[in-house]
PDB file of C-alpha atoms and ligand atoms in Angstrom:
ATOM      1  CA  UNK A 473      -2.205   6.361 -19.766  1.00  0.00           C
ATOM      2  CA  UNK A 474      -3.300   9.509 -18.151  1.00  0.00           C
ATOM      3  CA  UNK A 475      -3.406   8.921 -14.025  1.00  0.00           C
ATOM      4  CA  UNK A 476      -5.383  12.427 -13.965  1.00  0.00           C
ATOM      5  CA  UNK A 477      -7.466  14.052 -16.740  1.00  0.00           C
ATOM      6  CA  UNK A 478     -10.060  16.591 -17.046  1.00  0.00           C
ATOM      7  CA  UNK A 479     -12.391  16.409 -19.308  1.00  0.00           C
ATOM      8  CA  UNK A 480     -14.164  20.428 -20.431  1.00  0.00           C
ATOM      9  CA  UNK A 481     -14.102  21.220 -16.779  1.00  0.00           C
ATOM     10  CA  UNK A 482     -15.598  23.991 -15.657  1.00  0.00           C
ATOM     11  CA  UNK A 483     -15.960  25.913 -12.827  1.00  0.00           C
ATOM     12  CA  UNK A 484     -18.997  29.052 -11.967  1.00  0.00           C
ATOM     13  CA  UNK A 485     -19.080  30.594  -8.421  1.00  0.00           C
ATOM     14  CA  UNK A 486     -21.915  32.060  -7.472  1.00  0.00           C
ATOM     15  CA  UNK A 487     -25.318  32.725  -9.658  1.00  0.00           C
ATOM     16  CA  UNK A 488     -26.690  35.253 -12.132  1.00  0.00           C
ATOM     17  CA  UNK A 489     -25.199  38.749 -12.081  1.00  0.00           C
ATOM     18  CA  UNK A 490     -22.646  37.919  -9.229  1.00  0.00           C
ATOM     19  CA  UNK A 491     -21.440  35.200 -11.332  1.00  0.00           C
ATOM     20  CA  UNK A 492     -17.567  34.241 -11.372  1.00  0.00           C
ATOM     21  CA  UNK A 493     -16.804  32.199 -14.518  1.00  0.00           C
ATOM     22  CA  UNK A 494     -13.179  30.872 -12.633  1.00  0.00           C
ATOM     23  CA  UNK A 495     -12.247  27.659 -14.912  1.00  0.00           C
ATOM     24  CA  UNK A 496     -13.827  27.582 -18.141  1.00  0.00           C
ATOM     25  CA  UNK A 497     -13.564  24.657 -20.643  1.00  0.00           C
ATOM     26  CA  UNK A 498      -9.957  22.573 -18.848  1.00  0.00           C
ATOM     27  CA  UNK A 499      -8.757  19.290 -20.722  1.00  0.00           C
ATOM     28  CA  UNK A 500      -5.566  18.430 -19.244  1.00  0.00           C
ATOM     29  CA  UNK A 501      -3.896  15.178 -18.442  1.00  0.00           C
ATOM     30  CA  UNK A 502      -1.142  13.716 -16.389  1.00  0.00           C
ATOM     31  CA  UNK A 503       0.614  11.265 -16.888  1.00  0.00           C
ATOM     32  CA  UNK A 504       1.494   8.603 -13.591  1.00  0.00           C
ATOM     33  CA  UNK A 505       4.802   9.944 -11.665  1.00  0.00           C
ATOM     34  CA  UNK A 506       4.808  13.244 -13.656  1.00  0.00           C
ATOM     35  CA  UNK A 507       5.388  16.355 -11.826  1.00  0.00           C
ATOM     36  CA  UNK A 508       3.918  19.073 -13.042  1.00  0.00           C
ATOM     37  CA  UNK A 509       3.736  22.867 -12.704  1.00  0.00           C
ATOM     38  CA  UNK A 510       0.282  24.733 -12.688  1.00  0.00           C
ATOM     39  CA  UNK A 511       1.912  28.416 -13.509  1.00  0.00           C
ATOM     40  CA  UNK A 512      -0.484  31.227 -13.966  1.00  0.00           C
ATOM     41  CA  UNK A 513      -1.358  35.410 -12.937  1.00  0.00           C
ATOM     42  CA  UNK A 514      -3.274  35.734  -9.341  1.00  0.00           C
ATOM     43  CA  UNK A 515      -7.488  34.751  -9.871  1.00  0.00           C
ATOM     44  CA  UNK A 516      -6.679  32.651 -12.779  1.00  0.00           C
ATOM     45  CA  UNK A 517      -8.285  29.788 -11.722  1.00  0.00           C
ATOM     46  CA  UNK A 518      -5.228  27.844 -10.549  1.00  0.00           C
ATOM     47  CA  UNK A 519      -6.625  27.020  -7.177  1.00  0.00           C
ATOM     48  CA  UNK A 520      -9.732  26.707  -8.256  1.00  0.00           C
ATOM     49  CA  UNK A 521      -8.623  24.147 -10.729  1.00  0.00           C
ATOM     50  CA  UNK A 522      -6.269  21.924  -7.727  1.00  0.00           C
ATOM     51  CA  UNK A 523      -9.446  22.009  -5.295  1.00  0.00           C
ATOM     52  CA  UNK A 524     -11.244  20.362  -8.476  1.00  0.00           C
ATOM     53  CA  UNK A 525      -8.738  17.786  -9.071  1.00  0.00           C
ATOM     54  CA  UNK A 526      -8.576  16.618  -5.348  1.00  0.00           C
ATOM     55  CA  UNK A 527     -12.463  16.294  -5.592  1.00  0.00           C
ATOM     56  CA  UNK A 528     -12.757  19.181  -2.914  1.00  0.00           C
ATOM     57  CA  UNK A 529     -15.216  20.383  -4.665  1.00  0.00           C
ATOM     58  CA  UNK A 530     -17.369  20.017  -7.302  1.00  0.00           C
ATOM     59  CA  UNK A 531     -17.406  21.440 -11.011  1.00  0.00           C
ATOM     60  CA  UNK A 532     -20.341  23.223 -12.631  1.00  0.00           C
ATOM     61  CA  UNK A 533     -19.766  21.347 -15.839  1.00  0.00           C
ATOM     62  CA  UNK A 534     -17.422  18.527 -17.225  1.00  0.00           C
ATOM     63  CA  UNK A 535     -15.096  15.537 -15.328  1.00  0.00           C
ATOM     64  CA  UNK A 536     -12.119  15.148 -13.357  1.00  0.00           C
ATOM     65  CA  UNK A 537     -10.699  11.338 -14.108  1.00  0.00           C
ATOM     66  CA  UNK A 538      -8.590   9.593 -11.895  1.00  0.00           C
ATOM     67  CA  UNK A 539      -7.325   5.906 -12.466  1.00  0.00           C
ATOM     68  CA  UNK A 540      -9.920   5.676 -15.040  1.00  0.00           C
ATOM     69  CA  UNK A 541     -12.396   6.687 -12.496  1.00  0.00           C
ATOM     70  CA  UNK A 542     -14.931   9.846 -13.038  1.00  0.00           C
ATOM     71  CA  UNK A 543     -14.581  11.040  -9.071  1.00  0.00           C
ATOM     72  CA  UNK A 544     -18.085  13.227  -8.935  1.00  0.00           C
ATOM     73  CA  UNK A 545     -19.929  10.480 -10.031  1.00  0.00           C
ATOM     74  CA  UNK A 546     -19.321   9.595  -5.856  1.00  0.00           C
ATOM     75  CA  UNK A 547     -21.338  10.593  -3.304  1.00  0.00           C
ATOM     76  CA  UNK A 548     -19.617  13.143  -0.452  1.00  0.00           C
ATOM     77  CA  UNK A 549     -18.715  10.331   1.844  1.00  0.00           C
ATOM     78  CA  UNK A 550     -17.304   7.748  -1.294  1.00  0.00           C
ATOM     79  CA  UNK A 551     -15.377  11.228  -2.631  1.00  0.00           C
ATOM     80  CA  UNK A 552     -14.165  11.636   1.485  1.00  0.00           C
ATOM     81  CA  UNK A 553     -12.408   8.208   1.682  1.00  0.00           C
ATOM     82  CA  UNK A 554     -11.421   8.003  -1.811  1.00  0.00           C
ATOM     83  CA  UNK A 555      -9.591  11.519  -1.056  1.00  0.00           C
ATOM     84  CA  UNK A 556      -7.945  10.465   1.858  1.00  0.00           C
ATOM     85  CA  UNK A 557      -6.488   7.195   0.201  1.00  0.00           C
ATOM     86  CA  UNK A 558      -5.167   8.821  -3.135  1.00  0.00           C
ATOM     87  CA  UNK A 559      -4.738  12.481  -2.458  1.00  0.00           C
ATOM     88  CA  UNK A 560      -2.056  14.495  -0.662  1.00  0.00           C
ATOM     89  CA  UNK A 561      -3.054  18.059  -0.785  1.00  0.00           C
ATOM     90  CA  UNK A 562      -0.721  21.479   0.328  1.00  0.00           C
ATOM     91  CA  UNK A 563      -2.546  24.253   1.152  1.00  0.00           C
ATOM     92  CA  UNK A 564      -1.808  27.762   0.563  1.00  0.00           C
ATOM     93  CA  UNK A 565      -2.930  28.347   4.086  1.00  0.00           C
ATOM     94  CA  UNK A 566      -1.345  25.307   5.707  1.00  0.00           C
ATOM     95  CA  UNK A 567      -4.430  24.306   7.687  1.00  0.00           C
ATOM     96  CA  UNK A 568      -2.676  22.871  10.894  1.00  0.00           C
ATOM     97  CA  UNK A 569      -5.015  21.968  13.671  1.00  0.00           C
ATOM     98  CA  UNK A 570      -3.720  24.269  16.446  1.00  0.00           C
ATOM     99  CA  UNK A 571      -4.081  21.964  19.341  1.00  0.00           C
ATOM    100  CA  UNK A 572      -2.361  19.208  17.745  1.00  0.00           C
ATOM    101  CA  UNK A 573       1.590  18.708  17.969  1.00  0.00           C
ATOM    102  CA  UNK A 574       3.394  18.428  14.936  1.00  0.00           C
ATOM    103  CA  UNK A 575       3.817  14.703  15.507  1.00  0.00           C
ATOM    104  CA  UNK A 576       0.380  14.703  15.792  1.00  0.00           C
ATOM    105  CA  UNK A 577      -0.397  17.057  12.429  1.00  0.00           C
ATOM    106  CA  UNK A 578       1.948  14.991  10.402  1.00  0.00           C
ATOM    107  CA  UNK A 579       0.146  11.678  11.108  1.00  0.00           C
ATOM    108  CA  UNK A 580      -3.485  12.406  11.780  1.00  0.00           C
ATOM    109  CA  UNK A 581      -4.679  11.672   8.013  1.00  0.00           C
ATOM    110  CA  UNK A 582      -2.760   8.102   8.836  1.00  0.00           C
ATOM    111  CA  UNK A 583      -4.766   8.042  12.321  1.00  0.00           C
ATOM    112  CA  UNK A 584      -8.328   8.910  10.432  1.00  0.00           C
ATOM    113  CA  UNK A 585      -7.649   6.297   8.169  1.00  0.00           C
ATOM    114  CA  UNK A 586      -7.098   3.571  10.808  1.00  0.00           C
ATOM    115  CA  UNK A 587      -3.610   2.576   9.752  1.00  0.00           C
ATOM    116  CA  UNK A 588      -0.169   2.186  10.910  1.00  0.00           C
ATOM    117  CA  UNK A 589       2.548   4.721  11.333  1.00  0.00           C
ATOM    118  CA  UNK A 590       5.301   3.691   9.119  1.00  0.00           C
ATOM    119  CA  UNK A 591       7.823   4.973  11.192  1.00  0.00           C
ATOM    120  CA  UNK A 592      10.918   4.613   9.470  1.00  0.00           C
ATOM    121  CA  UNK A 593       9.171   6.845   6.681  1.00  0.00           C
ATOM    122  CA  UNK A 594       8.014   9.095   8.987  1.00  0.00           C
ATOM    123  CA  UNK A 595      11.439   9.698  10.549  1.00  0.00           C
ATOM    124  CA  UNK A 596      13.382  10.213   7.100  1.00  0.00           C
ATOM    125  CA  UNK A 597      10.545  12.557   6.181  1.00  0.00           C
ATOM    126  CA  UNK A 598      11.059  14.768   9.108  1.00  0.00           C
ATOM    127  CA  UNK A 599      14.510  14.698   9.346  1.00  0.00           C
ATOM    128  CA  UNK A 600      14.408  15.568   5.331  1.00  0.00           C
ATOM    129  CA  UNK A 601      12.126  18.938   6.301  1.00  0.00           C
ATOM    130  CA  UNK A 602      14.083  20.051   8.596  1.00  0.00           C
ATOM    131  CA  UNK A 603      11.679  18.577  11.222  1.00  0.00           C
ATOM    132  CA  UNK A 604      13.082  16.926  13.913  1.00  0.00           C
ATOM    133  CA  UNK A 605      13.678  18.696  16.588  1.00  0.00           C
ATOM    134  CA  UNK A 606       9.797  20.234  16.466  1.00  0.00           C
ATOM    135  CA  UNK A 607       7.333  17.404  16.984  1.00  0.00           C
ATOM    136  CA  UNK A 608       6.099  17.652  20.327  1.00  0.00           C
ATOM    137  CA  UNK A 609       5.435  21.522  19.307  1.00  0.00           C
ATOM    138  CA  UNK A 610       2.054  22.925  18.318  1.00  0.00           C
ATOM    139  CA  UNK A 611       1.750  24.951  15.441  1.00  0.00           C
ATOM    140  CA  UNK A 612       1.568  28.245  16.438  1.00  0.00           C
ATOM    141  CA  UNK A 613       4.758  27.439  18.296  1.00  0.00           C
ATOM    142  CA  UNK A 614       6.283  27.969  14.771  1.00  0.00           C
ATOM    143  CA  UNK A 615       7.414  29.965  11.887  1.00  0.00           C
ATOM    144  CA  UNK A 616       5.693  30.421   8.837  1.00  0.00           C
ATOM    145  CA  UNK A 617       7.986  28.213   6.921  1.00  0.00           C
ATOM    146  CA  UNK A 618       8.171  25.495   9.296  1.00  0.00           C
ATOM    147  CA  UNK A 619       4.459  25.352   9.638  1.00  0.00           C
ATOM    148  CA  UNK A 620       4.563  25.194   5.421  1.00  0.00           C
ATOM    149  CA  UNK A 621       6.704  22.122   5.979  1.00  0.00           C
ATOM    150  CA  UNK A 622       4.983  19.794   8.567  1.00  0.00           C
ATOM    151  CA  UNK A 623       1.934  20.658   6.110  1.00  0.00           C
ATOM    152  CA  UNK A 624       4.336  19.071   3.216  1.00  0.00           C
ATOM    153  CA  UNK A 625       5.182  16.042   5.868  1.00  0.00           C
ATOM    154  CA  UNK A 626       1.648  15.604   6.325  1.00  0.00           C
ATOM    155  CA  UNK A 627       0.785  15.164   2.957  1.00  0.00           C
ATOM    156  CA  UNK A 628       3.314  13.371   2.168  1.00  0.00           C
ATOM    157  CA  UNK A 629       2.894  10.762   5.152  1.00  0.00           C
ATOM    158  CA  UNK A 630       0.024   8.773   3.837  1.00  0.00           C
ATOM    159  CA  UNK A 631       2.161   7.942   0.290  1.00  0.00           C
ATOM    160  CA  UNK A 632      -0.317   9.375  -1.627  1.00  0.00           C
ATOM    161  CA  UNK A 633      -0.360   8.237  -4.883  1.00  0.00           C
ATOM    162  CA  UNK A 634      -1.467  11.928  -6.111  1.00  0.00           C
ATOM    163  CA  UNK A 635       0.412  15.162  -4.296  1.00  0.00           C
ATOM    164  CA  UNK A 636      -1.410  18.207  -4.682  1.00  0.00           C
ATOM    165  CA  UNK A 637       0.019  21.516  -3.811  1.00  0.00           C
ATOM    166  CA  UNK A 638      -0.890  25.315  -3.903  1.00  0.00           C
ATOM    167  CA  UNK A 639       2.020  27.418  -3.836  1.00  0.00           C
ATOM    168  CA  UNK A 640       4.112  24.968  -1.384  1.00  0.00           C
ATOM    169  CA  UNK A 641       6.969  27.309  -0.942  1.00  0.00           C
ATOM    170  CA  UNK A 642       5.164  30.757  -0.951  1.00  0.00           C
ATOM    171  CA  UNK A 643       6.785  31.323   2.588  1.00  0.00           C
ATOM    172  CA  UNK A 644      10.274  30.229   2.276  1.00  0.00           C
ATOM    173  CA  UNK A 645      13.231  31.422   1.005  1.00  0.00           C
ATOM    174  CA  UNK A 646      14.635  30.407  -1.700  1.00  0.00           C
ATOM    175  CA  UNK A 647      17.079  28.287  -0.702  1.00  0.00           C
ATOM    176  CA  UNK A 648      14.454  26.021   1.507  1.00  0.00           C
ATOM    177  CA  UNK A 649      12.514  26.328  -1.284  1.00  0.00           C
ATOM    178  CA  UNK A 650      14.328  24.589  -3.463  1.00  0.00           C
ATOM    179  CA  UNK A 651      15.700  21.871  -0.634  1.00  0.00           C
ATOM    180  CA  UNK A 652      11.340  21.291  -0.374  1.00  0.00           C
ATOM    181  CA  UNK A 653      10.617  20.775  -4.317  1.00  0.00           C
ATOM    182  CA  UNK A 654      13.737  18.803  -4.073  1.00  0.00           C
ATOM    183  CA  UNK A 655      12.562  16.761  -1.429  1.00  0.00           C
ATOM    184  CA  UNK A 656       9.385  16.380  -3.170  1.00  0.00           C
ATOM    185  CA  UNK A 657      10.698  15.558  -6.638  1.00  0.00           C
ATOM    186  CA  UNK A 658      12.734  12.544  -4.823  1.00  0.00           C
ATOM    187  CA  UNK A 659       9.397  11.494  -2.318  1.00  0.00           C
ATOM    188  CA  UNK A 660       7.723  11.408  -6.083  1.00  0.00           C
ATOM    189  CA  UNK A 661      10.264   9.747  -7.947  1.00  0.00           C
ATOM    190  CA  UNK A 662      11.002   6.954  -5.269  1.00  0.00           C
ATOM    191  CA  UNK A 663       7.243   6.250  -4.457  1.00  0.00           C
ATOM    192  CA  UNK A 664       5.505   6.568  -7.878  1.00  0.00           C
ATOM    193  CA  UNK A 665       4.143   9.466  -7.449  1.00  0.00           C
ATOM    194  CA  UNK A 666       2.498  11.896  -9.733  1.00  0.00           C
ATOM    195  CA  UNK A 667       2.679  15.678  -8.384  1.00  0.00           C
ATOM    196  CA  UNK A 668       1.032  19.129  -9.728  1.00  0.00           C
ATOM    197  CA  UNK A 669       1.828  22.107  -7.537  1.00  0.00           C
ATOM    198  CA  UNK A 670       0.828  25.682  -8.376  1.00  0.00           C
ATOM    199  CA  UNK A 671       3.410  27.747  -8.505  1.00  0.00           C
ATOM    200  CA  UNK A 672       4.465  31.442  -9.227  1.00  0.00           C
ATOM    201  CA  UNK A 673       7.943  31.070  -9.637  1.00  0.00           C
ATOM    202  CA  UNK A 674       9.462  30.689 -12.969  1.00  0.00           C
ATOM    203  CA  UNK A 675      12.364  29.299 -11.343  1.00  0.00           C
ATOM    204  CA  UNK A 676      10.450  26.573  -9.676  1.00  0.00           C
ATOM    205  CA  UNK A 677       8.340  25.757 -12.304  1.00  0.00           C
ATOM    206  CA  UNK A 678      11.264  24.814 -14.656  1.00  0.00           C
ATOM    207  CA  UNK A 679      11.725  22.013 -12.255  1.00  0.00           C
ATOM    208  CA  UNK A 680       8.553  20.491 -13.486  1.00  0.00           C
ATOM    209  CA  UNK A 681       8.751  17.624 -15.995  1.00  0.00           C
ATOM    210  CA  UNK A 682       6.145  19.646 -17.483  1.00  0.00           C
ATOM    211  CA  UNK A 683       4.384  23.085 -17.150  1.00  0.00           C
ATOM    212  CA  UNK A 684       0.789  23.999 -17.753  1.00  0.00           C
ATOM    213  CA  UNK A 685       0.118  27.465 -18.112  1.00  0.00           C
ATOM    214  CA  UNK A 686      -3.648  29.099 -16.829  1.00  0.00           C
ATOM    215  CA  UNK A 687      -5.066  32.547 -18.141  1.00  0.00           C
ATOM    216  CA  UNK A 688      -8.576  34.435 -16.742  1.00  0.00           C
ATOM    217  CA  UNK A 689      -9.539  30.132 -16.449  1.00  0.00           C
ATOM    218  CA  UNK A 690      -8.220  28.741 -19.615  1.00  0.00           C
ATOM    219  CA  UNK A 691      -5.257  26.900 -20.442  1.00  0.00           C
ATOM    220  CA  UNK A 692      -3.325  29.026 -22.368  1.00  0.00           C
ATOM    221  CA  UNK A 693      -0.108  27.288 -22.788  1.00  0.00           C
ATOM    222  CA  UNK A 694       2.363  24.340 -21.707  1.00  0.00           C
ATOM    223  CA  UNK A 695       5.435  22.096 -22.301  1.00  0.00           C
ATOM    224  CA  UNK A 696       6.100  18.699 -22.425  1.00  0.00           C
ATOM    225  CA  UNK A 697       9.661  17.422 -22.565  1.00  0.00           C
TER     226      UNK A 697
HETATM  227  N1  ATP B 764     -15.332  30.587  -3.181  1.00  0.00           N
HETATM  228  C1  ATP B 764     -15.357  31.496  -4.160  1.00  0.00           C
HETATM  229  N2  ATP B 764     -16.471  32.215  -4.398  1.00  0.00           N
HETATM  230  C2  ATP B 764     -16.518  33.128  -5.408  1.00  0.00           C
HETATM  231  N3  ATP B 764     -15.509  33.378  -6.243  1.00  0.00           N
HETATM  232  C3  ATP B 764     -14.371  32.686  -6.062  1.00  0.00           C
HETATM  233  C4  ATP B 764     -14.232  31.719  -5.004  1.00  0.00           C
HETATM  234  N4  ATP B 764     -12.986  31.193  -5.067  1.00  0.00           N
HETATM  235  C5  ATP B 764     -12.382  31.788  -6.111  1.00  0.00           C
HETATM  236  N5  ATP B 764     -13.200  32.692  -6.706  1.00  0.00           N
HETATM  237  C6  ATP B 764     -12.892  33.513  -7.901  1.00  0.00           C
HETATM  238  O1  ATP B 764     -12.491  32.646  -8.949  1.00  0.00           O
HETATM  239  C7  ATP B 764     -11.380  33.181  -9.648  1.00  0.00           C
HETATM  240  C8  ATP B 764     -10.212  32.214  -9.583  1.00  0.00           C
HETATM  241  O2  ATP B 764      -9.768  32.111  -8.238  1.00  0.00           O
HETATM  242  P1  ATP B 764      -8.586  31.151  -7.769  1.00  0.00           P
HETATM  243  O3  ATP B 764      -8.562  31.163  -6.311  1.00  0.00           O
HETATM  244  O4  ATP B 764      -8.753  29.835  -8.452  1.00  0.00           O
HETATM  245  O5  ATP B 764      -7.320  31.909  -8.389  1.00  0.00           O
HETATM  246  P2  ATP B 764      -5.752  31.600  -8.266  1.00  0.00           P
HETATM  247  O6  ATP B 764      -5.240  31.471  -9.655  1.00  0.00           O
HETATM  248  O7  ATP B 764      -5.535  30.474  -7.341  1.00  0.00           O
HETATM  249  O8  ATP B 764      -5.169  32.946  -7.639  1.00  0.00           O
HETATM  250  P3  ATP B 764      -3.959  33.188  -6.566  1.00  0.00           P
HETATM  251  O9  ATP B 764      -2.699  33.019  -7.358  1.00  0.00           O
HETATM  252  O10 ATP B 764      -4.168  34.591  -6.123  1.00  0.00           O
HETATM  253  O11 ATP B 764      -4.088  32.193  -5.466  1.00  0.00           O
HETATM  254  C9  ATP B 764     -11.096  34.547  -9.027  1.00  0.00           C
HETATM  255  O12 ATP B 764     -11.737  35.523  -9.803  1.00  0.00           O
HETATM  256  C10 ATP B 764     -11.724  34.440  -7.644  1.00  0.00           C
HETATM  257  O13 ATP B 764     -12.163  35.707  -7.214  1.00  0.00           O
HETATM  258 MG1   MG B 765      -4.687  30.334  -5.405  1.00  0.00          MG
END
């Protein structure tokens, strides 16, 4: 059974003539502990489509299922919790909270959520990103591609059962790059957990167990294995 589905989801910004039509019409499912690629041409509706499957915001028209569960048929503060609890998101931008350490970063969403540090986790997922040596740092003590990666951590650190990420490794090189999807595939594999990252990079996508392929808001194409 499908962990993640969307059901005719669509997605209008704006009203009347400044109207964006940005996801029009999406069925897609996902299958629990499959990661897949979201590939697709800038303002095709990729993010668009990620921010509607992490319930950060809501559709103009059809569902977004999870665990059987329509999620807009919560209320902002039900959709809140239930995000923080199921739902590891990477941002594009990596949205680091500037006067936080890194330590601090990684485990807020643990912290908001009243619950422990698991700190053996924790310090195999820092050492893994390369991590280590940079908690007690703030953010803007960093590099681009080590502030991409305690973003990563963070998501990572609450074991979401759903990983969410736009573009994870738009600022690394290549070789990081593929040590992160690495790391990811083997976080996903070894805690059950179903991933769809956008990506741009043919490369990166054919690590995927599956890719789903978005044009001008439609799904236009895909593989399964
Ligand atoms: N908040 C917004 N208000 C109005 N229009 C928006 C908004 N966000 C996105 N759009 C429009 O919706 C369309 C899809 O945007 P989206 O960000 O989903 O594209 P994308 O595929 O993620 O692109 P990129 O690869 O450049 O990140 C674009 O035409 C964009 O201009
Ligand atoms: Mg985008």
């Amino acid at each position: 059974m499908a962990i993640l589905e969307t059901i005719a989801l669509t997605k209008i910004y704006g009203r009347g003539a400044q109207s964006v039509p940005a996801l029009d019409d999406v069925n897609i499912g996902v299958e629990e502990g499959e990661f897949v690629a979201i590939i697709g041409t800038s303002g095709s509706g990729k993010s668009t489509l990620l921010h509607l499957l992490g319930g950060l915001d809501r559709p103009t028209g059809g569902k977004v299922i999870i665990n059987g569960r329509s999620i807009f048929d919560l209320n902002d503060d039900e959709l809140t919790v239930f995000r923080r609890r199921k739902i590891g998101f990477v941002f594009q931008q990596y949205n680091l909270v500037p006067i936080l350490s890194v330590y601090e970063n990684i485990t807020l969403p643990i912290e908001l959520d009243g619950n422990r540090v698991d700190k053996l986790y924790l310090d195999k997922l820092v050492k893994t990103l390369g991590l280590a040596g940079k908690l007690d740092q703030l953010p803007g003590q960093l590099s681009g591609g080590q502030q991409q990666r305690v973003a990563i951590a963070r998501a990572l650190a609450t074991k979401p059962s759903i990983i969410l990420a736009d573009e994870p490794t738009g600022n690394l090189d290549s070789r990081t790059s593929q040590d992160v999807i690495g790391l990811l595939k083997l976080t996903s594999k070894q805690f059950n957990q179903t991933m769809v990252m956008i990506t741009h990079n043919e490369e990166i996508a054919q690590l995927a167990d599956s890719v789903i392929r978005i044009g001008d808001g439609q799904v236009i194409g895909g593989s399964r294995p």
